[in-house]
Coordinates of C-alpha atoms in Angstrom, one line a residue:
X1 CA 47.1 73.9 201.1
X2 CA 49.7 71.4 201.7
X3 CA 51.3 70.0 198.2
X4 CA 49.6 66.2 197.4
X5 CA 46.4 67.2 199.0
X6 CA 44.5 70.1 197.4
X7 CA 40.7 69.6 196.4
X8 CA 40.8 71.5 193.4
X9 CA 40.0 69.1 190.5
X10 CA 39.2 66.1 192.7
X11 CA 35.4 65.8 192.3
X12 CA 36.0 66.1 188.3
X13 CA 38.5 63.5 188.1
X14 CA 36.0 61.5 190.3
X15 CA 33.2 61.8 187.8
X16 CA 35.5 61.1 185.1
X17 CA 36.5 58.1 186.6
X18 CA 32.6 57.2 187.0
X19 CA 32.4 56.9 190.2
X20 CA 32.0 53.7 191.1
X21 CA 30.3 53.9 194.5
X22 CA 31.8 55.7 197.5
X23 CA 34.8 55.3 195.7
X24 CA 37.5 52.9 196.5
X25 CA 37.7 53.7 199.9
X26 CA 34.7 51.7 200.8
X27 CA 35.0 48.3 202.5
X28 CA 32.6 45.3 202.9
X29 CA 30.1 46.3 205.3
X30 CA 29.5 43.2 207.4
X31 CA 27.0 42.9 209.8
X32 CA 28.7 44.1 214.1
X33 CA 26.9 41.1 215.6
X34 CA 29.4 41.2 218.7
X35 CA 27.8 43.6 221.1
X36 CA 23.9 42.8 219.5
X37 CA 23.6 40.2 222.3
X38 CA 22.4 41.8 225.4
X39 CA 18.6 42.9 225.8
X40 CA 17.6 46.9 225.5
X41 CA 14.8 48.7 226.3
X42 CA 14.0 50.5 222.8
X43 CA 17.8 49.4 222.1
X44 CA 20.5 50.5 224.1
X45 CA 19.5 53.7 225.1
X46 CA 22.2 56.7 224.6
X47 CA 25.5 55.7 225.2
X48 CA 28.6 57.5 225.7
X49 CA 32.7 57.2 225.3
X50 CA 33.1 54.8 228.4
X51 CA 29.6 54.1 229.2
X52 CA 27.7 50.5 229.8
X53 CA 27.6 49.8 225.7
X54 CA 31.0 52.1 225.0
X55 CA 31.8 50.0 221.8
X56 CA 28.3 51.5 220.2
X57 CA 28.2 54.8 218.0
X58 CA 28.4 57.8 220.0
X59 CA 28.7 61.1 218.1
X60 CA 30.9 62.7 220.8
X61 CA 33.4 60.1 219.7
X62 CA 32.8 58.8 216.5
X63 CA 31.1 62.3 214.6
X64 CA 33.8 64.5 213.1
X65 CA 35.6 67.4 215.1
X66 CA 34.1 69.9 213.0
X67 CA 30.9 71.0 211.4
X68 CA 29.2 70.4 208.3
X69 CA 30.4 73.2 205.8
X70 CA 29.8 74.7 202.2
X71 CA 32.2 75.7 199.6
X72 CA 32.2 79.5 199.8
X73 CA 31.9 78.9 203.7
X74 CA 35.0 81.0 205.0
X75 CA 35.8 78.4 208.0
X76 CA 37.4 76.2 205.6
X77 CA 38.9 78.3 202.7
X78 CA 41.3 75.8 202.0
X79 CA 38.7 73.2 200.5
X80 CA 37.7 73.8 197.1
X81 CA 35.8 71.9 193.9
X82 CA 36.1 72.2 190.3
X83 CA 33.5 71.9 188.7
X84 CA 31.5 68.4 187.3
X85 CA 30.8 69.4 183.7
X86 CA 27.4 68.2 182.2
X87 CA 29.7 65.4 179.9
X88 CA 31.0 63.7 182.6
X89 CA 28.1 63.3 184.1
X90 CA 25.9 62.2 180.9
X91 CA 28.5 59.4 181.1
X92 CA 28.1 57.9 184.2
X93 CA 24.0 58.3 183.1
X94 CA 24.9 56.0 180.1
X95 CA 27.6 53.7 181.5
X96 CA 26.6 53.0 185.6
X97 CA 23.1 53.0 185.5
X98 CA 21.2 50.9 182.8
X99 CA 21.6 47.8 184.5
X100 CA 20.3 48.9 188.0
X101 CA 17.4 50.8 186.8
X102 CA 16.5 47.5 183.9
X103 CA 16.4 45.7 187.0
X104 CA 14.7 47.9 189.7
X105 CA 12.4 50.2 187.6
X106 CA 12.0 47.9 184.0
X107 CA 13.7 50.9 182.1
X108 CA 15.8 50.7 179.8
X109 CA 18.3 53.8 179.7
X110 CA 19.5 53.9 176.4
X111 CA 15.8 54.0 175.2
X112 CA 14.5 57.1 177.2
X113 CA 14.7 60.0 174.9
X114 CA 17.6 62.4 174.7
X115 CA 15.3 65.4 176.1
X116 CA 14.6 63.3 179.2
X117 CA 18.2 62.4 179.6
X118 CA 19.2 66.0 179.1
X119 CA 16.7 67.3 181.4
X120 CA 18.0 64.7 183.9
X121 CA 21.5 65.7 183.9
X122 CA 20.9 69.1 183.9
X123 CA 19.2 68.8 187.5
X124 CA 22.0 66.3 188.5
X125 CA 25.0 68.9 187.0
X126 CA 23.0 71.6 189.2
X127 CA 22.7 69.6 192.2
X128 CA 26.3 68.5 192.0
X129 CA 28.0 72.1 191.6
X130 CA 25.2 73.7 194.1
X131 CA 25.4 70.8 196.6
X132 CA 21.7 71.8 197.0
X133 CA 20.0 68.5 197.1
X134 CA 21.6 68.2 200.9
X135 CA 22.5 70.8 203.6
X136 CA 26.7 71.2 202.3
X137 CA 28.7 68.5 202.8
X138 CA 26.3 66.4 205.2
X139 CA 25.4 63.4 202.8
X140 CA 29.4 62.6 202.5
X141 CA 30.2 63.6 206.2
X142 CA 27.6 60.9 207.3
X143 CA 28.9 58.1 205.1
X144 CA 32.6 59.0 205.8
X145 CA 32.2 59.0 209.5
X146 CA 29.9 55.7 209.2
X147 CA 33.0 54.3 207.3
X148 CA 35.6 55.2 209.9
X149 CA 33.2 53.7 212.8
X150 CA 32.4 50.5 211.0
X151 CA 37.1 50.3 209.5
X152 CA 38.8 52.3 211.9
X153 CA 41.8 51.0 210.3
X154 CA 41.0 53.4 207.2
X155 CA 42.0 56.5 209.7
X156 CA 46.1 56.5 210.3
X157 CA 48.0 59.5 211.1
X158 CA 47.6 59.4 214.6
X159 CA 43.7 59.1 214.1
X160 CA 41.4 56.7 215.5
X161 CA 38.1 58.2 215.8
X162 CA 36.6 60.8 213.4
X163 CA 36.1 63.3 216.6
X164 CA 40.1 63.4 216.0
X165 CA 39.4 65.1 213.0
X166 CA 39.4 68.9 214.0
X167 CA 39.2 69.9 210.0
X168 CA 38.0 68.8 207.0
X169 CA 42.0 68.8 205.8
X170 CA 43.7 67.5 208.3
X171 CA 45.1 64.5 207.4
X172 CA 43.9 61.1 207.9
X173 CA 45.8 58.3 206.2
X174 CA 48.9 57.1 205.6
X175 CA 49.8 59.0 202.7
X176 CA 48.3 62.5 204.1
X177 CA 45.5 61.9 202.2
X178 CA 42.7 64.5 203.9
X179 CA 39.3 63.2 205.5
X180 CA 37.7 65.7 202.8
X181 CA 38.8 63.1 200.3
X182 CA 36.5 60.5 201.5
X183 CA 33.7 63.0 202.6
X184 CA 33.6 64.5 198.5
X185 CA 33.8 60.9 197.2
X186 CA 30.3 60.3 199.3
X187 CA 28.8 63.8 198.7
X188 CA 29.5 63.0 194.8
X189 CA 27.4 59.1 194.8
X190 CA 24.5 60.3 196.4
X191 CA 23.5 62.2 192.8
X192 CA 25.4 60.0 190.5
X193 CA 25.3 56.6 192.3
X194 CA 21.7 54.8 190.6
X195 CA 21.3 53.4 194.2
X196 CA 21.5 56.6 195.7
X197 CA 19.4 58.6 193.2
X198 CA 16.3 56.1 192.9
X199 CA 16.4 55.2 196.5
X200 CA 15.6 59.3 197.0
X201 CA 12.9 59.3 194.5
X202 CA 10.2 59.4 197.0
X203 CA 11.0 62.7 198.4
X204 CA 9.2 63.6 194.9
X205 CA 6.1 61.2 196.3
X206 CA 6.2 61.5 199.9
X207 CA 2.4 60.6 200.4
X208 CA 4.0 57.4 198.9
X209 CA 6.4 56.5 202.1
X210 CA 5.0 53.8 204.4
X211 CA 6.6 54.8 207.8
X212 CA 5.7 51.9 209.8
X213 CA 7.7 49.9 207.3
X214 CA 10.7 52.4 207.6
X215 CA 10.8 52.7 211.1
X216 CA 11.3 48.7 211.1
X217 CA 13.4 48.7 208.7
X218 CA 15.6 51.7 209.9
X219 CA 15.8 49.9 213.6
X220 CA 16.3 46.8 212.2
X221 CA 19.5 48.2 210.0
X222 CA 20.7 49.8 213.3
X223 CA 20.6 46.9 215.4
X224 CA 22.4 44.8 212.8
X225 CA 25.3 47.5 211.6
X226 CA 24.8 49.6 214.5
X227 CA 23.8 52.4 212.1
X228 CA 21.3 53.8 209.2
X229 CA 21.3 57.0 207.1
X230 CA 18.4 59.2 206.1
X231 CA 17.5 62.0 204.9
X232 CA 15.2 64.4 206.6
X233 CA 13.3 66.6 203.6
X234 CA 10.8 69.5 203.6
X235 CA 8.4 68.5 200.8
X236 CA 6.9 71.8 200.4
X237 CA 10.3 73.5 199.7
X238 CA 12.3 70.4 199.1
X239 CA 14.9 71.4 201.2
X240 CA 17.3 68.5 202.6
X241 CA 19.4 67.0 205.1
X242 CA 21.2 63.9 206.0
X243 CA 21.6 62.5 209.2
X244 CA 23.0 59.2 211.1
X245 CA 20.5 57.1 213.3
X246 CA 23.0 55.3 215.5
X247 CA 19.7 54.8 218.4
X248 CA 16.2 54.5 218.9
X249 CA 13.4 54.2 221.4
X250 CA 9.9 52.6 220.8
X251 CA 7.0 53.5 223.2
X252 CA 3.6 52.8 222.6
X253 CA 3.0 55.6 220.6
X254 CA 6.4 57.3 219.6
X255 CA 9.1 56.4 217.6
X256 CA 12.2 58.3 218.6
X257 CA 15.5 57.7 216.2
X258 CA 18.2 59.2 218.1
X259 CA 21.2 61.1 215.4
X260 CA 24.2 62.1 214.2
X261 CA 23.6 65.7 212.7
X262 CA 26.9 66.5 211.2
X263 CA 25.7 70.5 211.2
X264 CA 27.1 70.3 214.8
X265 CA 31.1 68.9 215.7
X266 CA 31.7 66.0 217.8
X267 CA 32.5 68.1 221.1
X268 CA 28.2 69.6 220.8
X269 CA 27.7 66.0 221.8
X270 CA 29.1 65.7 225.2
X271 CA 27.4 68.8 226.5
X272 CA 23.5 68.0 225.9
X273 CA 21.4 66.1 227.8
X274 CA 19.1 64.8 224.9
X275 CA 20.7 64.2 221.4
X276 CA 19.4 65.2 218.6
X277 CA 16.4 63.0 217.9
X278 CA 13.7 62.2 214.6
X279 CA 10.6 61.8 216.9
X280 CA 7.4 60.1 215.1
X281 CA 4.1 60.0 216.8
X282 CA 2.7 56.5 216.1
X283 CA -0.9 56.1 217.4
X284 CA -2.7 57.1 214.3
X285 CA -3.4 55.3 211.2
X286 CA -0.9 56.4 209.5
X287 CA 2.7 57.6 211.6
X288 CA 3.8 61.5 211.1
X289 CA 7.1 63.1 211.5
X290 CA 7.0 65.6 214.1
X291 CA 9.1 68.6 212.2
X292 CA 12.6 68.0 213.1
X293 CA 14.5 71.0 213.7
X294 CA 11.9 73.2 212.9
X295 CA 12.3 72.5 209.0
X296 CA 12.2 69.3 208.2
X297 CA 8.6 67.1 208.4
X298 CA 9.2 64.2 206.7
X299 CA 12.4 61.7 206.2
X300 CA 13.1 59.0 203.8
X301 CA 15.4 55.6 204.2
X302 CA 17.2 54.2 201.6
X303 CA 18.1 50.7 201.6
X304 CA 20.4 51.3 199.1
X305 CA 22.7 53.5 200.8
X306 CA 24.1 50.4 202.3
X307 CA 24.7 49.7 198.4
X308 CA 26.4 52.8 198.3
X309 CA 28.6 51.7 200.8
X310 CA 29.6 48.5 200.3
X311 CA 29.4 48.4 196.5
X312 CA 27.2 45.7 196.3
X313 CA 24.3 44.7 193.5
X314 CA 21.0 45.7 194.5
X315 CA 18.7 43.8 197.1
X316 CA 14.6 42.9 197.2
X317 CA 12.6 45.1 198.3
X318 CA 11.4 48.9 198.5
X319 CA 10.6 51.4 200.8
X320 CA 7.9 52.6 198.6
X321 CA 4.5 51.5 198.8
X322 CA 4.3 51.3 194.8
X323 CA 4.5 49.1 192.0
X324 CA 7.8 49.6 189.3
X325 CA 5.4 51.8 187.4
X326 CA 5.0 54.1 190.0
X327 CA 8.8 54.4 190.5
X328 CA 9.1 54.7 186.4
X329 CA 6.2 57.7 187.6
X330 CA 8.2 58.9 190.0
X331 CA 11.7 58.7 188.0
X332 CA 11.2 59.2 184.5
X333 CA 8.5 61.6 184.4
X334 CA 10.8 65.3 184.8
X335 CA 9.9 68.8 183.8
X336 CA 12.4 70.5 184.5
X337 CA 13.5 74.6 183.8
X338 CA 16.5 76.3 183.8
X339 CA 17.9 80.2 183.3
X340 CA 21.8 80.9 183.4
X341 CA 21.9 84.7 184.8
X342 CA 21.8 85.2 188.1
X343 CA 20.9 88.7 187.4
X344 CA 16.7 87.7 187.3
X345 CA 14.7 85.4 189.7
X346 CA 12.1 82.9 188.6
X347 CA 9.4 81.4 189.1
X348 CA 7.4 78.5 187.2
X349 CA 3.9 77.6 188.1
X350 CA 2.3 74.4 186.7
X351 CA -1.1 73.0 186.0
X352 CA -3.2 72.9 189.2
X353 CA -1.7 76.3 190.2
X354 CA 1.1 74.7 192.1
X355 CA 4.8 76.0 191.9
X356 CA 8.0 73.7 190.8
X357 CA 10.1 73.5 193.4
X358 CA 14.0 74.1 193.4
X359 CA 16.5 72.8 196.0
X360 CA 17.4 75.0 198.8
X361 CA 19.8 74.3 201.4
X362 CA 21.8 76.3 204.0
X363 CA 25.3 75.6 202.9
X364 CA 24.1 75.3 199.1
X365 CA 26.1 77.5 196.7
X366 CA 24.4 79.0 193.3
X367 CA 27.3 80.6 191.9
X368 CA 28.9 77.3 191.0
X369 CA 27.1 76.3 188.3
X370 CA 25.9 77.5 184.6
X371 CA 22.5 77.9 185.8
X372 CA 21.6 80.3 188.6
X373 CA 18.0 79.2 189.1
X374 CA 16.5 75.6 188.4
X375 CA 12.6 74.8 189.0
X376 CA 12.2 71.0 188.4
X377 CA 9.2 68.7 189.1
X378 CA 9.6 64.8 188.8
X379 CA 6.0 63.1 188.4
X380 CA 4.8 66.0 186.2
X381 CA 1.5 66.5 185.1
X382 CA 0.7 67.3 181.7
X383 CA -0.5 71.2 181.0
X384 CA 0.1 74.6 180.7
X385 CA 2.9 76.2 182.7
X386 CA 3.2 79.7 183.6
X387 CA 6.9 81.5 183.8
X388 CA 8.2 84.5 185.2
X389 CA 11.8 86.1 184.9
X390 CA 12.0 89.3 187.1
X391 CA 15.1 90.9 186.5
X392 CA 17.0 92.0 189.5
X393 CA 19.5 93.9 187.3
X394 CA 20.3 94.5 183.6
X395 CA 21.2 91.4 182.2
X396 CA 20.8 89.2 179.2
X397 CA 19.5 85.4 180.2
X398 CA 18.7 81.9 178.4
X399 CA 16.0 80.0 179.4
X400 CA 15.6 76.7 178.7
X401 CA 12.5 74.3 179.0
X402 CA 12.6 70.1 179.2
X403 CA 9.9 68.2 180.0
X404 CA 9.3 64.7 179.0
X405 CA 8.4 61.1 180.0
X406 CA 8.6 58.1 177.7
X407 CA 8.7 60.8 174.8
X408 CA 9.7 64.4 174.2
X409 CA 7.0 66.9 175.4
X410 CA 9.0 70.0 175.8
X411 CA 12.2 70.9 174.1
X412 CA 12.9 74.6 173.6
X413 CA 15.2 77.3 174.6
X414 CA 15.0 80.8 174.2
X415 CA 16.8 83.8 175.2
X416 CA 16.3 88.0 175.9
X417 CA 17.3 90.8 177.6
X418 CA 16.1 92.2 180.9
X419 CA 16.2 95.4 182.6
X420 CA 15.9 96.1 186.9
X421 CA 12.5 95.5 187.9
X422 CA 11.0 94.3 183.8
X423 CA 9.4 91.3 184.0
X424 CA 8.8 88.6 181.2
X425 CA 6.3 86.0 180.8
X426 CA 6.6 83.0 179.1
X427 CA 4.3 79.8 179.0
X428 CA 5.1 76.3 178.3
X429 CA 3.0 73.7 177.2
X430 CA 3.5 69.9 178.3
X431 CA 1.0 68.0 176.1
X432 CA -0.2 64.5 176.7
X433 CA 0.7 63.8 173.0
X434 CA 3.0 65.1 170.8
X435 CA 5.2 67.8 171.2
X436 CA 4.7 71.3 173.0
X437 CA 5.8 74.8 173.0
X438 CA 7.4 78.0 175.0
X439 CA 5.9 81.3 174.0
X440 CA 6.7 85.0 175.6
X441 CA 3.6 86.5 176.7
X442 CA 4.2 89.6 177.9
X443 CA 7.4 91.9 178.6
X444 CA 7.5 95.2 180.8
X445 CA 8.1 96.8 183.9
X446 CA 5.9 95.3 187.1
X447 CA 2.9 97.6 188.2
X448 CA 4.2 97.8 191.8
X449 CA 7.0 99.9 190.1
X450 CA 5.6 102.9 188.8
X451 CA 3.5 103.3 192.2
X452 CA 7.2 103.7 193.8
X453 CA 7.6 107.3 193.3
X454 CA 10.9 108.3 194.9
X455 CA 11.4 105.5 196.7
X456 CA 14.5 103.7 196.5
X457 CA 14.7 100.7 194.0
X458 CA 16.3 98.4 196.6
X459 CA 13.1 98.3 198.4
X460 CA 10.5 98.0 195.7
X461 CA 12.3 95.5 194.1
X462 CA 12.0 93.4 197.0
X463 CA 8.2 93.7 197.7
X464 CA 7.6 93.3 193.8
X465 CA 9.3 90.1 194.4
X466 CA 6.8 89.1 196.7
X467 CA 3.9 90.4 194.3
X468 CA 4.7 88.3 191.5
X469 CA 5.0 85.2 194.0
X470 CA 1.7 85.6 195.4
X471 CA -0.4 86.3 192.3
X472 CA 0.6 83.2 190.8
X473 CA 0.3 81.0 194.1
X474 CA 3.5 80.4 194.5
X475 CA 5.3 79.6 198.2
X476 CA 6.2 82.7 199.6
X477 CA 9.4 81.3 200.6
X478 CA 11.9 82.4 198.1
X479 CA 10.4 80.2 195.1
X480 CA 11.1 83.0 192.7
X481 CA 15.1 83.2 193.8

């Protein structure tokens, strides 16, 4: 890596520096009204470099050269992170965000317990290392190349469209500065920016999001700054992605919002006949997202990511169909548990039979943080919680337990040792009142094992995997990982 522009370090001297928003690359976002003028059908329809609307967003020209990425992805070995540490980020909590959550929730920060915090910047320090809570690098590859579209002047270096861009560290201004620099100062707000983090609370709610009013609002953002971010989530498995909306088309009973997907360069672009699109059938009562990509059935906008941007104070209005307490529901409300060793899996399954979640994405990296597995659930409810830690080799683990709301329900931590194939259960219990507690069950080697016979570990390992998920409920799609 060329001296003056290694990664290493960066994203910890970003959240040290509290990260204001999009760092201070980011310019004031005022509205393209110049080629608005003209009537469309839908909008302008797709364009391309040279076409009848050249001067809109096209992601053959205006996407990046190259592909979304994660850290260990060996494209790119060049780009690294240090680690965020859980301090840093417990700063920003008590520094950035009081007065925007005061003002868009009624809560006041400093009073929430310390258990709630804790359990909240424990997901965040997770979701930070892991870059789980979005597919790699695609929430900061989104805003970077929205940035360079909307202040081409910020590329230099012989730049002048991202597409230009043919690597995440080739340079990109004046003082060799790498385009990776702006795309980890974006990846980095979208879980420590307040704007960014409450905006996404209602992929914890998603029977909450009124679509008609997001697919105004998301064409009416891209006709006045030609575009709008989401995120496209799974809400069974909470996998996510982010994406650019730079089009659309309305017909009677569609909605189609035409994207930038940075998983694919710029060059994908000028070779397929229909781009990428989030298609949303509209004739019913309520709108549904046809599943985009084959993963991904639901999306939520963010009106604050233009916040985000342009480091501005909040605006009116939500995208939720809820009250502040609901949001304060949504929010505040976190069970949340944790295990360090990457030698067990687990799974947690709460009241109602129904499994936390975790974040999963493709580019996502486990290994770079001090807890391999994380089950969280904002919007608990209040019960009995039943854990299992499989181990997948001998190993000694910590597990620790947080759940709380405007009070500590759940504090406790506890820790054992673990052999291939032994499983330990623990539950938890989350009262409505008071305080609760985390007591081991049971401990010993699964029953699936000792049918095995001969057969090789390897193999039975994996199938008792599968065992433990589906006698407790839980998704059989990697939940106890």
């Amino acid at each position: 890596m060329r001296s003056g522009t290694t990664r290493r370090g960066f994203l910890g001297t970003a959240a040290a520096s509290l990260l204001a928003v999009g760092a201070a690359t980011a310019r004031d976002r005022t509205p393209r009204a110049d080629h608005r003028a003209c009537s469309r059908t839908g909008r302008r329809g797709v364009s391309r470099r040279g076409g009848p609307d050249a001067d809109g967003f096209d992601p053959a020209v205006h996407g990046f050269g190259f592909r979304n990425w994660s850290t260990s992805d060996p494209a790119y070995p060049e780009h690294d992170h240090d680690a965020v540490d859980e301090e840093q980020i417990r700063r920003v909590l008590g520094r950035r965000w009081p007065e925007s959550v005061r003002a868009d929730a009624g809560v006041n920060v400093r009073d929430l317990p310390g258990a709630l915090l804790d359990a909240i910047a424990k997901q965040l320090y997770v979701s930070v290392n892991q870059q789980s809570a979005t597919d790699g690098h695609c929430y900061g590859m989104v805003f970077a190349a929205q940035q360079y579209y909307e202040h081409p002047d910020t590329l230099r270096a012989g730049r002048s469209v991202a597409s230009d861009l043919a690597h995440p560290e080739a340079p990109a201004g004046d003082d060799g500065r790498p385009a990776s620099r702006e795309i980890d100062l974006y990846q980095l707000t979208q879980f420590l920016n307040v704007h960014a983090w409450l905006g996404r609370r209602a992929m914890a709610a998603p029977e909450l999001i009124d679509y008609r009013r997001q697919l105004d609002r998301v064409t009416s953002v891209v006709d006045e700054f030609d575009t709008a971010s989401v995120t496209l989530f799974d809400r069974d498995h909470r996998r996510a992605h982010q994406v650019l909306v730079y089009d659309y088309r309305r017909d009677s009973d569609r909605t189609r919002l035409f994207v930038y997907d940075p998983n694919y360069p710029a060059r994908r672009y000028e070779r397929v006949d229909e781009p990428p699109a989030i298609d949303v059938a509209t004739a019913g009562d309520r709108p549904t997202v046809r599943r985009y990509d084959g993963e991904y059935g639901e999306f939520v906008f963010n009106r604050r990511d233009r916040l985000v941007a342009a480091q501005t104070a909040p605006g009116p209005g939500s995208l939720l169909a809820a009250n502040p307490d609901r949001l304060r529901e949504a929010a505040f409300r976190l069970a949340l548990f944790v295990v360090d060793s990457p030698g067990v899996s687990l799974t947690v399954v709460g009241p109602n039979d129904r499994p936390l979640g975790r974040d999963t994405a493709t580019y996502m990296d486990r290994g770079r943080s001090a807890y391999a597995r994380m089950r969280y659930r904002y919007g608990f409810a209040p019960g009995t919680y039943r854990i299992r830690i499989a181990g997948r080799r001998a190993t000694e683990y910590t597990l620790e337990a947080l759940v709380a709301d405007d009070a500590p329900r759940l504090d406790a931590t506890t820790s054992a040792s673990i052999g291939p194939g032994e499983v330990h259960r623990y539950t938890a219990t989350a009262p409505d009142d008071g305080t609760g507690s985390l007591e081991r069950v049971s401990a010993g080697r699964s029953p699936w094992l000792a049918a095995l016979g001969g057969a090789g570990l390897g193999a039975g390992v994996a199938g008792g995997y599968a065992y433990l998920r589906c006698r407790d409920g839980a998704s059989d799609r990697g939940d106890s990982e």
